[in-house]
Every structure is written in structure tokens, then in C-alpha cells.
CSV table of C-alpha atoms in Angstrom, one decimal:
chain,number,residue,atom,x,y,z
K,1,UNK,CA,82.0,120.8,131.2
K,2,UNK,CA,84.6,123.3,132.5
K,3,UNK,CA,84.5,127.1,132.4
K,4,UNK,CA,84.6,130.2,134.5
K,5,UNK,CA,81.9,132.8,135.1
K,6,UNK,CA,81.3,135.8,137.3
K,7,UNK,CA,78.9,138.7,137.9
K,8,UNK,CA,76.1,136.3,138.7
K,9,UNK,CA,72.5,137.4,137.9
K,10,UNK,CA,71.1,135.2,140.7
K,11,UNK,CA,73.3,134.6,143.7
K,12,UNK,CA,71.5,131.7,145.4
K,13,UNK,CA,70.7,128.1,144.3
K,14,UNK,CA,71.4,128.7,140.6
K,15,UNK,CA,74.9,127.4,140.0
K,16,UNK,CA,75.1,127.1,136.3
K,17,UNK,CA,77.4,128.8,133.7
K,18,UNK,CA,74.5,130.6,132.1
K,19,UNK,CA,73.9,132.5,135.3
K,20,UNK,CA,77.1,134.6,134.7
K,21,UNK,CA,77.4,137.9,132.9
K,22,UNK,CA,80.9,137.0,131.6
K,23,UNK,CA,82.1,133.6,130.7
K,24,UNK,CA,83.7,131.5,128.0
K,25,UNK,CA,81.6,130.5,125.0
K,26,UNK,CA,79.8,127.6,126.4
K,27,UNK,CA,76.2,126.4,126.7
K,28,UNK,CA,74.5,123.8,128.9
K,29,UNK,CA,71.2,122.2,129.5
K,30,UNK,CA,70.0,120.2,132.5
K,31,UNK,CA,66.7,118.7,133.3
K,32,UNK,CA,65.3,116.2,135.9
K,33,UNK,CA,62.6,113.7,135.2
K,34,UNK,CA,61.4,110.9,137.4
K,35,UNK,CA,59.4,108.0,136.1
K,36,UNK,CA,58.2,105.2,138.4
K,37,UNK,CA,56.4,102.2,136.9
K,38,UNK,CA,54.9,98.9,137.7
K,39,UNK,CA,54.6,96.3,135.0
K,40,UNK,CA,53.0,92.9,134.8
K,41,UNK,CA,53.0,90.3,132.0
K,42,UNK,CA,51.2,86.9,132.0
K,43,UNK,CA,51.3,84.5,129.1
K,44,UNK,CA,49.1,81.5,128.8
K,45,UNK,CA,49.4,78.7,126.2
K,46,UNK,CA,47.5,75.6,125.2
K,47,UNK,CA,48.8,72.7,123.3
K,48,UNK,CA,51.4,74.8,121.5
K,49,UNK,CA,48.5,76.2,119.5
K,50,UNK,CA,46.7,79.1,121.2
K,51,UNK,CA,48.5,81.8,123.3
K,52,UNK,CA,47.0,84.6,125.3
K,53,UNK,CA,49.3,87.4,126.6
K,54,UNK,CA,48.1,89.9,129.2
K,55,UNK,CA,50.1,93.0,130.0
K,56,UNK,CA,49.4,95.9,132.4
K,57,UNK,CA,51.5,98.9,133.4
K,58,UNK,CA,51.0,101.9,135.6
K,59,UNK,CA,53.4,104.9,135.5
K,60,UNK,CA,53.8,107.9,137.8
K,61,UNK,CA,55.6,110.8,136.1
K,62,UNK,CA,57.2,113.9,137.5
K,63,UNK,CA,56.5,115.8,134.2
K,64,UNK,CA,52.7,115.8,134.7
K,65,UNK,CA,50.8,118.0,137.2
K,66,UNK,CA,50.6,116.8,140.8
K,67,UNK,CA,47.4,114.9,141.4
K,68,UNK,CA,47.2,113.9,137.7
K,69,UNK,CA,50.5,112.2,137.1
K,70,UNK,CA,49.4,108.5,137.3
K,71,UNK,CA,48.3,106.6,134.2
K,72,UNK,CA,47.4,103.0,133.6
K,73,UNK,CA,47.5,101.1,130.3
K,74,UNK,CA,46.7,97.4,129.8
K,75,UNK,CA,46.9,95.2,126.7
K,76,UNK,CA,45.9,91.7,125.5
K,77,UNK,CA,47.1,89.6,122.6
K,78,UNK,CA,45.5,86.4,121.3
K,79,UNK,CA,47.4,84.3,118.7
K,80,UNK,CA,46.9,80.9,117.2
K,81,UNK,CA,49.4,78.8,115.2
K,82,UNK,CA,47.0,77.2,112.7
K,83,UNK,CA,49.7,75.1,110.9
K,84,UNK,CA,49.6,72.8,113.9
K,85,UNK,CA,46.6,71.2,112.3
K,86,UNK,CA,47.8,71.2,108.8
K,87,UNK,CA,49.7,68.3,107.4
K,88,UNK,CA,53.5,69.2,107.1
K,89,UNK,CA,54.3,70.3,103.6
K,90,UNK,CA,57.1,72.0,101.8
K,91,UNK,CA,55.0,75.1,100.9
K,92,UNK,CA,53.4,76.4,104.1
K,93,UNK,CA,56.0,75.9,106.8
K,94,UNK,CA,54.5,78.1,109.5
K,95,UNK,CA,51.3,80.1,109.9
K,96,UNK,CA,50.0,82.2,112.7
K,97,UNK,CA,47.1,84.7,113.1
K,98,UNK,CA,46.9,87.3,115.9
K,99,UNK,CA,44.5,89.8,117.3
K,100,UNK,CA,45.5,92.4,119.8
K,101,UNK,CA,44.1,95.3,121.7
K,102,UNK,CA,46.0,97.6,124.0
K,103,UNK,CA,46.7,101.0,125.4
K,104,UNK,CA,49.9,103.0,125.6
K,105,UNK,CA,50.4,106.0,127.8
K,106,UNK,CA,52.9,108.8,127.5
K,107,UNK,CA,53.9,111.7,129.8
K,108,UNK,CA,55.1,115.1,128.8
K,109,UNK,CA,58.5,116.7,128.1
K,110,UNK,CA,60.0,118.0,131.4
K,111,UNK,CA,58.9,121.5,132.5
K,112,UNK,CA,55.8,121.6,130.3
K,113,UNK,CA,53.5,122.2,133.3
K,114,UNK,CA,54.8,125.8,133.9
K,115,UNK,CA,56.4,128.7,132.2
K,116,UNK,CA,60.1,128.6,132.6
K,117,UNK,CA,62.9,131.0,131.9
K,118,UNK,CA,65.8,131.0,129.4
K,119,UNK,CA,68.7,133.2,128.7
K,120,UNK,CA,67.6,136.4,126.9
K,121,UNK,CA,68.1,136.8,123.2
K,122,UNK,CA,66.9,139.2,120.4
K,123,UNK,CA,65.8,138.0,117.0
K,124,UNK,CA,66.0,139.8,113.7
K,125,UNK,CA,63.5,139.3,110.8
K,126,UNK,CA,65.2,136.3,109.3
K,127,UNK,CA,67.8,135.5,111.9
K,128,UNK,CA,67.3,134.0,115.4
K,129,UNK,CA,69.4,135.0,118.4
K,130,UNK,CA,71.1,137.9,116.7
K,131,UNK,CA,71.9,139.4,120.1
K,132,UNK,CA,72.6,137.2,123.1
K,133,UNK,CA,73.2,137.9,126.7
K,134,UNK,CA,75.6,138.3,128.5
K,135,UNK,CA,75.8,141.7,126.7
K,136,UNK,CA,78.0,144.6,127.7
K,137,UNK,CA,78.8,142.9,131.0
K,138,UNK,CA,75.2,142.3,131.9
K,139,UNK,CA,73.1,139.2,132.0
K,140,UNK,CA,69.4,138.7,131.6
K,141,UNK,CA,66.7,136.1,131.4
K,142,UNK,CA,63.3,136.0,129.8
K,143,UNK,CA,60.2,133.9,130.0
K,144,UNK,CA,60.1,131.0,127.6
K,145,UNK,CA,58.2,131.6,124.3
K,146,UNK,CA,56.2,128.4,125.2
K,147,UNK,CA,53.4,128.7,127.7
K,148,UNK,CA,53.2,125.7,130.0
K,149,UNK,CA,50.0,124.1,131.2
K,150,UNK,CA,49.2,123.0,134.8
K,151,UNK,CA,46.2,121.0,133.6
K,152,UNK,CA,48.0,118.6,131.3
K,153,UNK,CA,46.6,115.0,131.1
K,154,UNK,CA,48.6,112.0,130.1
K,155,UNK,CA,48.5,111.1,126.5
K,156,UNK,CA,46.8,107.8,125.8
K,157,UNK,CA,46.7,105.7,122.6
K,158,UNK,CA,44.3,102.8,122.1
K,159,UNK,CA,45.0,100.3,119.3
K,160,UNK,CA,43.4,97.3,117.7
K,161,UNK,CA,45.4,95.1,115.5
K,162,UNK,CA,44.6,92.1,113.3
K,163,UNK,CA,47.5,90.3,111.6
K,164,UNK,CA,49.1,87.2,110.3
K,165,UNK,CA,52.6,85.7,109.9
K,166,UNK,CA,53.3,83.2,107.1
K,167,UNK,CA,56.5,81.3,106.4
K,168,UNK,CA,56.8,79.5,103.0
K,169,UNK,CA,59.3,77.1,101.7
K,170,UNK,CA,61.1,76.5,105.0
K,171,UNK,CA,61.4,80.2,105.7
K,172,UNK,CA,62.7,81.3,102.3
K,173,UNK,CA,59.6,83.6,102.1
K,174,UNK,CA,58.4,85.3,105.3
K,175,UNK,CA,55.2,87.4,105.2
K,176,UNK,CA,53.9,89.6,107.9
K,177,UNK,CA,50.6,91.5,107.3
K,178,UNK,CA,48.5,93.5,109.6
K,179,UNK,CA,45.6,95.9,109.9
K,180,UNK,CA,45.5,98.5,112.7
K,181,UNK,CA,43.2,101.1,114.1
K,182,UNK,CA,44.9,103.5,116.4
K,183,UNK,CA,43.2,106.3,118.3
K,184,UNK,CA,45.3,108.8,120.3
K,185,UNK,CA,43.5,110.9,122.8
K,186,UNK,CA,44.9,114.0,124.6
K,187,UNK,CA,48.1,114.1,122.6
K,188,UNK,CA,50.6,116.5,124.2
K,189,UNK,CA,51.7,119.0,121.7
K,190,UNK,CA,53.0,122.6,121.5
K,191,UNK,CA,50.8,124.6,119.2
K,192,UNK,CA,51.2,128.2,117.9
K,193,UNK,CA,49.3,131.0,119.6
K,194,UNK,CA,48.8,134.7,118.9
K,195,UNK,CA,52.1,136.5,119.9
K,196,UNK,CA,49.9,139.1,121.6
K,197,UNK,CA,49.6,136.6,124.4
K,198,UNK,CA,53.3,137.1,125.1
K,199,UNK,CA,54.1,133.6,123.8
K,200,UNK,CA,54.5,132.0,120.4
K,201,UNK,CA,53.3,128.5,121.4
K,202,UNK,CA,51.4,126.8,124.2
K,203,UNK,CA,51.4,123.3,125.6
K,204,UNK,CA,48.0,121.6,125.1
K,205,UNK,CA,46.2,118.2,125.1
K,206,UNK,CA,45.4,118.0,121.5
K,207,UNK,CA,42.0,116.4,121.1
K,208,UNK,CA,41.7,113.0,119.4
K,209,UNK,CA,43.4,111.7,116.3
K,210,UNK,CA,42.8,108.4,114.5
K,211,UNK,CA,45.3,106.5,112.3
K,212,UNK,CA,44.2,103.3,110.6
K,213,UNK,CA,45.7,101.4,107.8
K,214,UNK,CA,47.6,98.3,106.6
K,215,UNK,CA,51.2,97.2,106.8
K,216,UNK,CA,52.9,94.5,104.8
K,217,UNK,CA,56.5,93.1,105.1
K,218,UNK,CA,57.9,90.4,102.9
K,219,UNK,CA,61.4,89.0,103.4
K,220,UNK,CA,62.7,86.5,100.9
K,221,UNK,CA,65.9,84.5,100.2
K,222,UNK,CA,65.7,83.8,96.4
K,223,UNK,CA,69.1,82.2,96.2
K,224,UNK,CA,71.0,80.3,98.9
K,225,UNK,CA,74.0,78.1,98.3
K,226,UNK,CA,76.9,77.0,100.5
K,227,UNK,CA,78.9,80.2,99.8
K,228,UNK,CA,76.4,82.6,98.3
K,229,UNK,CA,73.1,84.1,99.6
K,230,UNK,CA,70.8,86.7,98.2
K,231,UNK,CA,68.3,88.3,100.5
K,232,UNK,CA,65.5,90.5,99.2
K,233,UNK,CA,62.8,92.3,101.3
K,234,UNK,CA,59.8,94.5,100.6
K,235,UNK,CA,57.6,96.6,102.8
K,236,UNK,CA,54.4,98.6,102.2
K,237,UNK,CA,52.2,100.7,104.4
K,238,UNK,CA,49.1,102.8,103.8
K,239,UNK,CA,47.7,105.0,106.6
K,240,UNK,CA,44.5,107.0,106.8
K,241,UNK,CA,44.7,109.9,109.2
K,242,UNK,CA,41.8,111.9,110.6
K,243,UNK,CA,41.3,114.5,113.3
K,244,UNK,CA,38.2,113.2,115.3
K,245,UNK,CA,38.0,116.1,117.8
K,246,UNK,CA,39.8,119.2,119.1
K,247,UNK,CA,39.7,121.0,122.4
K,248,UNK,CA,36.5,122.9,123.0
K,249,UNK,CA,38.5,126.0,123.6
K,250,UNK,CA,39.5,126.2,119.9
K,251,UNK,CA,37.2,128.4,117.9
K,252,UNK,CA,36.0,127.2,114.6
K,253,UNK,CA,37.0,123.6,115.2
K,254,UNK,CA,40.5,124.0,113.8
K,255,UNK,CA,44.0,125.2,114.9
K,256,UNK,CA,46.8,126.7,112.8
K,257,UNK,CA,49.8,124.3,113.1
K,258,UNK,CA,52.1,126.6,111.0
K,259,UNK,CA,51.8,129.2,108.3
K,260,UNK,CA,53.9,131.3,106.0
K,261,UNK,CA,52.9,134.7,104.8
K,262,UNK,CA,54.9,137.2,102.8
K,263,UNK,CA,53.1,139.8,100.7
K,264,UNK,CA,50.4,138.0,98.6
K,265,UNK,CA,51.9,134.6,99.4
K,266,UNK,CA,50.1,132.9,102.3
K,267,UNK,CA,49.9,129.2,103.0
K,268,UNK,CA,48.4,127.8,106.2
K,269,UNK,CA,48.5,124.2,107.6
K,270,UNK,CA,45.6,123.3,110.0
K,271,UNK,CA,44.4,120.6,112.2
K,272,UNK,CA,40.7,120.5,111.6
K,273,UNK,CA,37.9,118.2,112.8
K,274,UNK,CA,36.9,115.7,110.3
K,275,UNK,CA,39.9,116.2,108.0
K,276,UNK,CA,43.4,114.8,107.8
K,277,UNK,CA,46.0,116.2,110.2
K,278,UNK,CA,48.0,118.9,108.4
K,279,UNK,CA,45.5,120.1,105.8
K,280,UNK,CA,46.7,123.1,103.7
K,281,UNK,CA,44.7,126.3,103.2
K,282,UNK,CA,45.6,129.1,100.9
K,283,UNK,CA,44.2,131.7,98.5
K,284,UNK,CA,43.0,129.9,95.3
K,285,UNK,CA,42.5,131.1,91.8
K,286,UNK,CA,38.9,132.1,90.7
K,287,UNK,CA,37.3,130.3,87.8
K,288,UNK,CA,33.9,130.7,86.2
K,289,UNK,CA,31.5,128.4,88.1
K,290,UNK,CA,28.3,129.1,86.1
K,291,UNK,CA,27.7,125.9,84.2
K,292,UNK,CA,25.5,127.8,81.7
K,293,UNK,CA,28.2,130.2,80.8
K,294,UNK,CA,30.1,129.6,77.6
K,295,UNK,CA,33.2,130.4,79.7
K,296,UNK,CA,32.6,127.8,82.3
K,297,UNK,CA,35.8,126.7,84.0
K,298,UNK,CA,37.9,129.5,82.5
K,299,UNK,CA,40.2,131.5,84.9
K,300,UNK,CA,39.0,135.0,85.8
K,301,UNK,CA,41.4,138.0,85.6
K,302,UNK,CA,41.2,141.6,86.6
K,303,UNK,CA,41.4,144.7,84.4
K,304,UNK,CA,45.2,144.5,84.4
K,305,UNK,CA,45.1,141.0,83.1
K,306,UNK,CA,46.2,139.5,86.4
K,307,UNK,CA,44.6,136.4,87.9
K,308,UNK,CA,41.8,137.0,90.5
K,309,UNK,CA,42.1,135.1,93.7
K,310,UNK,CA,39.6,134.2,96.4
K,311,UNK,CA,39.0,136.8,99.1
K,312,UNK,CA,39.5,134.2,101.9
K,313,UNK,CA,41.8,131.3,102.3
K,314,UNK,CA,40.3,128.0,101.1
K,315,UNK,CA,40.9,124.3,101.7
K,316,UNK,CA,43.2,123.0,99.0
K,317,UNK,CA,42.2,119.4,99.6
K,318,UNK,CA,45.9,118.5,100.1
K,319,UNK,CA,47.7,117.6,103.3
K,320,UNK,CA,51.2,116.8,104.5
K,321,UNK,CA,50.5,113.1,104.7
K,322,UNK,CA,51.8,110.5,102.2
K,323,UNK,CA,49.3,108.3,100.5
K,324,UNK,CA,51.5,105.3,100.9
K,325,UNK,CA,55.0,104.4,101.7
K,326,UNK,CA,57.2,101.4,100.7
K,327,UNK,CA,60.7,100.2,100.5
K,328,UNK,CA,63.1,97.5,99.2
K,329,UNK,CA,66.2,96.0,100.9
K,330,UNK,CA,68.6,93.7,99.3
K,331,UNK,CA,71.9,92.0,100.3
K,332,UNK,CA,74.3,89.8,98.4
K,333,UNK,CA,76.7,87.7,100.5
K,334,UNK,CA,79.7,85.8,99.0
K,335,UNK,CA,82.5,84.3,101.1
K,336,UNK,CA,81.9,86.7,103.9
K,337,UNK,CA,81.6,89.8,101.7
K,338,UNK,CA,78.2,91.5,101.8
K,339,UNK,CA,76.9,94.2,99.4
K,340,UNK,CA,73.6,95.6,100.7
K,341,UNK,CA,71.3,98.5,99.8
K,342,UNK,CA,68.1,100.0,101.1
K,343,UNK,CA,65.6,101.8,98.9
K,344,UNK,CA,62.7,104.0,100.2
K,345,UNK,CA,59.6,105.2,98.4
K,346,UNK,CA,57.1,107.9,99.7
K,347,UNK,CA,54.2,108.7,97.5
K,348,UNK,CA,51.7,111.6,97.7
K,349,UNK,CA,51.3,114.5,100.1
K,350,UNK,CA,52.3,118.1,99.7
K,351,UNK,CA,54.8,120.4,101.3
K,352,UNK,CA,55.4,124.2,101.1
K,353,UNK,CA,58.6,125.3,99.4
K,354,UNK,CA,60.0,128.7,100.1
K,355,UNK,CA,62.9,127.9,97.9
K,356,UNK,CA,60.5,127.6,94.9
K,357,UNK,CA,58.8,130.7,96.0
K,358,UNK,CA,62.0,132.7,96.0
K,359,UNK,CA,63.1,131.3,92.6
K,360,UNK,CA,59.9,132.7,91.1
K,361,UNK,CA,60.5,136.0,92.8
K,362,UNK,CA,64.0,136.3,91.5
K,363,UNK,CA,63.2,135.0,88.0
K,364,UNK,CA,65.5,131.9,88.4
K,365,UNK,CA,62.7,129.4,88.3
K,366,UNK,CA,62.2,127.4,85.1
K,367,UNK,CA,58.6,128.4,85.0
K,368,UNK,CA,59.4,132.1,84.6
K,369,UNK,CA,60.6,131.3,81.1
K,370,UNK,CA,57.0,131.0,80.0
K,371,UNK,CA,56.5,132.2,76.4
K,372,UNK,CA,60.2,132.9,76.3
K,373,UNK,CA,59.4,135.9,78.5
K,374,UNK,CA,57.7,137.7,75.7
K,375,UNK,CA,54.3,139.4,76.2
K,376,UNK,CA,51.4,137.0,76.5
K,377,UNK,CA,47.7,136.8,77.5
K,378,UNK,CA,46.8,134.3,80.1
K,379,UNK,CA,45.3,131.4,78.1
K,380,UNK,CA,41.5,131.1,78.1
K,381,UNK,CA,41.2,133.9,80.7
K,382,UNK,CA,38.1,136.1,81.0
K,383,UNK,CA,37.1,139.3,82.7
K,384,UNK,CA,33.9,139.7,84.8
K,385,UNK,CA,31.5,142.3,83.4
K,386,UNK,CA,29.9,142.9,86.7
K,387,UNK,CA,26.5,141.6,85.7
K,388,UNK,CA,27.3,137.9,86.1
K,389,UNK,CA,28.6,137.6,82.5
K,390,UNK,CA,32.1,137.4,81.2
K,391,UNK,CA,34.2,138.6,78.3
K,392,UNK,CA,37.4,137.3,76.8
K,393,UNK,CA,40.5,138.9,78.3
K,394,UNK,CA,42.6,140.9,75.8
K,395,UNK,CA,45.1,142.5,78.3
K,396,UNK,CA,48.7,141.0,78.0
K,397,UNK,CA,51.4,140.5,80.6
K,398,UNK,CA,54.6,142.4,79.9
K,399,UNK,CA,58.1,142.4,81.3
K,400,UNK,CA,58.5,146.1,80.4
K,401,UNK,CA,55.9,147.3,82.9
K,402,UNK,CA,56.7,144.8,85.7
K,403,UNK,CA,53.4,143.0,85.2
K,404,UNK,CA,55.4,139.8,84.2
K,405,UNK,CA,57.2,139.8,87.6
K,406,UNK,CA,53.9,140.6,89.4
K,407,UNK,CA,52.3,137.6,87.7
K,408,UNK,CA,54.9,135.2,89.1
K,409,UNK,CA,55.6,136.9,92.4
K,410,UNK,CA,52.2,138.0,93.6
K,411,UNK,CA,49.8,135.6,91.8
K,412,UNK,CA,51.8,132.3,91.7
K,413,UNK,CA,51.6,132.4,87.9
K,414,UNK,CA,47.9,131.9,88.1
K,415,UNK,CA,47.9,129.2,90.7
K,416,UNK,CA,48.0,131.5,93.7
K,417,UNK,CA,49.3,129.7,96.9
K,418,UNK,CA,49.0,126.3,95.2
K,419,UNK,CA,52.1,127.3,93.2
K,420,UNK,CA,54.3,126.7,96.2
K,421,UNK,CA,52.8,123.5,97.4
K,422,UNK,CA,55.0,120.8,95.8
K,423,UNK,CA,54.7,117.1,95.6
K,424,UNK,CA,56.2,115.4,98.7
K,425,UNK,CA,56.8,112.1,96.8
K,426,UNK,CA,60.3,110.8,96.4
K,427,UNK,CA,62.4,107.7,95.8
K,428,UNK,CA,65.6,107.5,97.6
K,429,UNK,CA,68.5,105.0,97.9
K,430,UNK,CA,68.9,105.3,101.6
K,431,UNK,CA,72.1,103.4,102.0
K,432,UNK,CA,74.7,101.3,100.2
K,433,UNK,CA,77.3,99.4,102.1
K,434,UNK,CA,80.0,96.8,101.5
K,435,UNK,CA,81.1,94.7,104.5
K,436,UNK,CA,83.7,92.0,105.0
K,437,UNK,CA,83.6,89.6,107.9
K,438,UNK,CA,87.1,88.4,108.4
K,439,UNK,CA,87.2,84.5,108.6
K,440,UNK,CA,87.2,83.3,112.2
K,441,UNK,CA,90.1,81.0,111.6
K,442,UNK,CA,92.3,84.1,111.1
K,443,UNK,CA,91.2,85.5,114.4
K,444,UNK,CA,91.6,82.5,116.8
K,445,UNK,CA,95.2,83.3,117.7
K,446,UNK,CA,94.2,87.0,118.4
K,447,UNK,CA,91.5,86.0,120.9
K,448,UNK,CA,88.9,87.8,118.8
K,449,UNK,CA,85.4,86.4,118.1
K,450,UNK,CA,84.4,88.7,115.2
K,451,UNK,CA,85.9,91.5,113.1
K,452,UNK,CA,83.8,93.2,110.4
K,453,UNK,CA,85.0,96.0,108.1
K,454,UNK,CA,82.3,98.2,106.5
K,455,UNK,CA,82.4,101.0,103.9
K,456,UNK,CA,79.1,102.8,103.4
K,457,UNK,CA,77.4,105.7,101.6
K,458,UNK,CA,74.2,107.2,103.0
K,459,UNK,CA,71.8,109.1,100.8
K,460,UNK,CA,73.6,108.4,97.6
K,461,UNK,CA,70.7,108.9,95.1
K,462,UNK,CA,67.4,110.8,95.2
K,463,UNK,CA,64.5,111.1,92.7
K,464,UNK,CA,61.7,113.6,93.3
K,465,UNK,CA,58.3,114.3,91.7
K,466,UNK,CA,58.1,116.1,88.4
K,467,UNK,CA,57.1,119.5,90.0
K,468,UNK,CA,59.9,119.3,92.6
K,469,UNK,CA,63.3,120.5,91.2
K,470,UNK,CA,64.2,122.3,94.4
K,471,UNK,CA,64.6,120.4,97.6
K,472,UNK,CA,64.9,117.0,99.3
K,473,UNK,CA,61.3,116.4,100.5
K,474,UNK,CA,62.7,115.1,103.8
K,475,UNK,CA,64.3,118.4,104.6
K,476,UNK,CA,62.7,121.0,106.8
K,477,UNK,CA,63.8,124.2,108.5
K,478,UNK,CA,60.5,124.6,110.4
K,479,UNK,CA,61.6,123.8,113.9
K,480,UNK,CA,60.9,125.3,117.3
K,481,UNK,CA,57.3,126.2,116.3
K,482,UNK,CA,55.4,123.2,117.8
K,483,UNK,CA,55.6,119.4,117.5
K,484,UNK,CA,53.6,119.2,114.2
K,485,UNK,CA,55.1,122.1,112.3
K,486,UNK,CA,58.0,120.0,110.9
K,487,UNK,CA,55.6,118.7,108.3
K,488,UNK,CA,54.7,122.1,106.8
K,489,UNK,CA,57.7,122.2,104.5
K,490,UNK,CA,60.9,124.2,104.2
K,491,UNK,CA,62.1,127.8,104.4
K,492,UNK,CA,65.5,128.2,102.6
K,493,UNK,CA,66.7,124.7,103.3
K,494,UNK,CA,70.2,123.6,102.2
K,495,UNK,CA,70.7,120.7,99.8
K,496,UNK,CA,70.9,117.3,101.3
K,497,UNK,CA,74.3,115.6,101.5
K,498,UNK,CA,75.8,112.3,100.6
K,499,UNK,CA,77.7,110.8,103.6
K,500,UNK,CA,80.6,108.4,103.1
K,501,UNK,CA,82.1,106.5,106.0
K,502,UNK,CA,83.9,103.4,107.3
K,503,UNK,CA,83.2,101.2,110.3
K,504,UNK,CA,85.3,98.7,112.2
K,505,UNK,CA,83.4,96.3,114.5
K,506,UNK,CA,85.4,94.1,116.8
K,507,UNK,CA,83.9,91.5,119.2
K,508,UNK,CA,86.1,89.8,121.8
């Protein structure tokens, strides 16, 4: 990087361009991190049947506090090739089972153990860094919005895995299946804090989180001839996530990962003991809960005919986590030309959509065409009489007196905050590519070993859940608010793009 700067704010031992009050439009970032490790690996085998692998590692990291920057993590894997004792046959070519237990340690991002300083900026309501220093020939620095911690502990993950690998029909079908139970203790995260503290987030060791589930991979070659081959692969995974414990300093046994609040719209995403990580809370609609009432289950409205909501935020029962994920890959190869594609599926989970929220506010959402925007009474709604009984609601919603807009903008058309939690499910063609490997006999005189030409398209097709007409579920604009906030959803995200490209690979 080259540039010129003068009018230094700090005149000693700070020789960086950001130290100047006047300079070219440049930015820079530099950090130092030292990691020293010792690693050992011992593998023992018997009769080409049973294998035991022992590993051990100890790291010393500069990103952890002095006196607590060493962490040790061992592991052991036992595997057995059981087909050694099975008569060779054309169906089961190879079979192995494995069981493993191990630990994995992690250190922190550099400079997380103390509060550091960044070049000063000023934010507007919806725009970050609207004013930046140097300003009017003056430079300034401010404390980072993230509060460091000098008591950080290394993050440690313990995992048990049980799995098998099967190859059928001389490898034409390859199956790998596993069950895992993974517990992560003292995860290092940045979590939001009350701005009254002078910070927007703080670095913490985030309790204990468990992930357990199953994974399955199947790779096949249905057709294989001298000049043609078709490869087809499948994968499936189902994960169960649960917060086992949180730091004792957190009141109520939960922490707000991220939230959005504007007027009557308020959605929160929590980490809470005993529940999935990323559980959504919001104001919910009120229904008649008296099973003896003839109106049991009916929505309750106020005297203006508008839906009544709970006085406090409630657990929605939804989280940011997918119920399961899967994918399909396929490739057709003929005379050195390969056409391949990758298809991904994510099922279940919710996300907040500010785009949908604004479309209801502006009247551009499809749902705002309810009853062709003519006056209507909320179906089956009732009014509380104040003595525990209810009466049918006879108060309509009108466009003329703005109650129609209030119904959609303030009350989520009867669903309250649930209206803006959309299904995170999607099916996506991740990639399509066409490659040509030039025959080697054409390359011999050019002293080339391999030349491959590839044309590709990334993200060509996307199908979303029925209630998501708004955004790519993979998109997020929630960044810079802690390590978990990305899963909350999106705030005014742009449409995703198709990417077209061309690659040339040459090996000498």
C-alpha cells in the first residue's frame, strides 16, 4: 500500500496511514497473532483389521490472556475393517466401522482480551459511518464498540462419533454414515450489551452448547463405460441443537443475540438454557383460552376491531435452525467433456424479514389485498366483555379511516410479530458447470500436463417456501452485532445474483 499522510494524531510508535489527519482515500488493517503448538500422532494396527489412532496437541496462543493461553486437546479413534472376515463377493466390497472421541481447542480473535481503538466515525439512524475522520483537517480515535475480556478461556469442543463406511459393487456405491454428539464449552462469542455501558457488544465465554445428530453421504456411479460416466451423490444431515448452560452472570438464564424493534414490531432472538440456540420471541396474538367458552380458540380484538396482542414477548417455538439439510450432486462425462451440477436443500427454521415488514407497511405486499381492500371484520373475532365472557366482534376494518393500514402495519394482520418470521427453507441449484479436458496427446509437444476449460454459473435457480416471496434465505444484512446475529434474518437485503464465469486451468 502506498500513500501520503500528515498532521499525525499520535507522533510516536504509530506509523500507519490512519494516524494522519489528511491523506488519500485508503484503509488498512494489521494484526499480529502467534500460535505455537506441539502435535503427536500414533497409529497402531493389527492384522490389517483393527486400527487405533491416538492424537494429542497443545497450543499456546497470543490471543488469550497471559497465564491462561495454553490448552491441550487429545483424541482417539478405533476402527475395524470387518470385511476382512467376510468371503469376497461382488456386493459388499469393503466395510469398516469406527468409533472416535476427541477434543478440539480454539483461541480467540486477536485483540479480544482488551478494549482497542478505531478511527472515529458517526452513525445515522439507518446509515453507518456517515461522518468519518479525518474531518476538517482533524483526526480522532474512539474506543471500539466491543468490550474485550481479560478473563477469556480457550474454547473447547468434545465430540463422540460412531460411524461406518460401506462400498458396494466394487465401489460403484459408497456409503458413509455417522452419529455424533458434540458439546462445546466456553465458546468465544461477541454478544450484544446495553449501549448504556458504552459498548454495543462484549466478548464472553458463552456457556455450553450441544449439537448431536446424524450425517449420511452416498456416492454412486450408476453408469460407467469406456467413454462415458455418470456420477450421482446424495447427502443428508439432521442436527439437534440445545443450549445446556449459560454464564452465571446472565440474568434470567438467557441472552439476547439480536433483535429488531420499530413501533409495534418487535422480534427478539435469544440463547436460552434448555432451548435451541437462536429461539425467537415476539408479541403474539391473544386467543380465547377458556375451553368452556363457545368462542374457544377465537382471536380477541379490541373496541376498534384490531387484534389484541400479549403484554409481554412470548416464545414462538421457532428458531433459526434448519430441521434437516440435504443435497444432490451429479456429473456426466463423455470424451473429456463434463457437465456437472450441485443442488442444495435446507428445510425448516425461521428468519426475520424486514423486507416483508416494509412491504406490508407500504401496501406493496400481496397480503394487503385481503378482501380486495374493502371493509371487513376479522373472521371469527370476539371482544372481551370484561367479566371473563366474550361477544362477537362487529367492528369492521376500513381503508378510509386508516384502520386498514394499522391492521397490517401495527398488528401484523392479526399475527403480530409472527407475521415477519418467514420460513427459512429453500431449494437451490448451487452450481452448473461445463468443463473440457483437452486430450493429453494434443499437449505433449507444448510440454503441458493438463489443460481444462470450464464455463460455470453459480446460483442459477432458487425455490423458496410458500410464505417467502421476498428474499434469498441465505442472505443477511445483520453483521457487526456479534458472532451469532447473522442467523437472525435480513434488514433490507438486496436480491441474490447469478454469477457467470470462465476458468482456465493449466498444469505443467
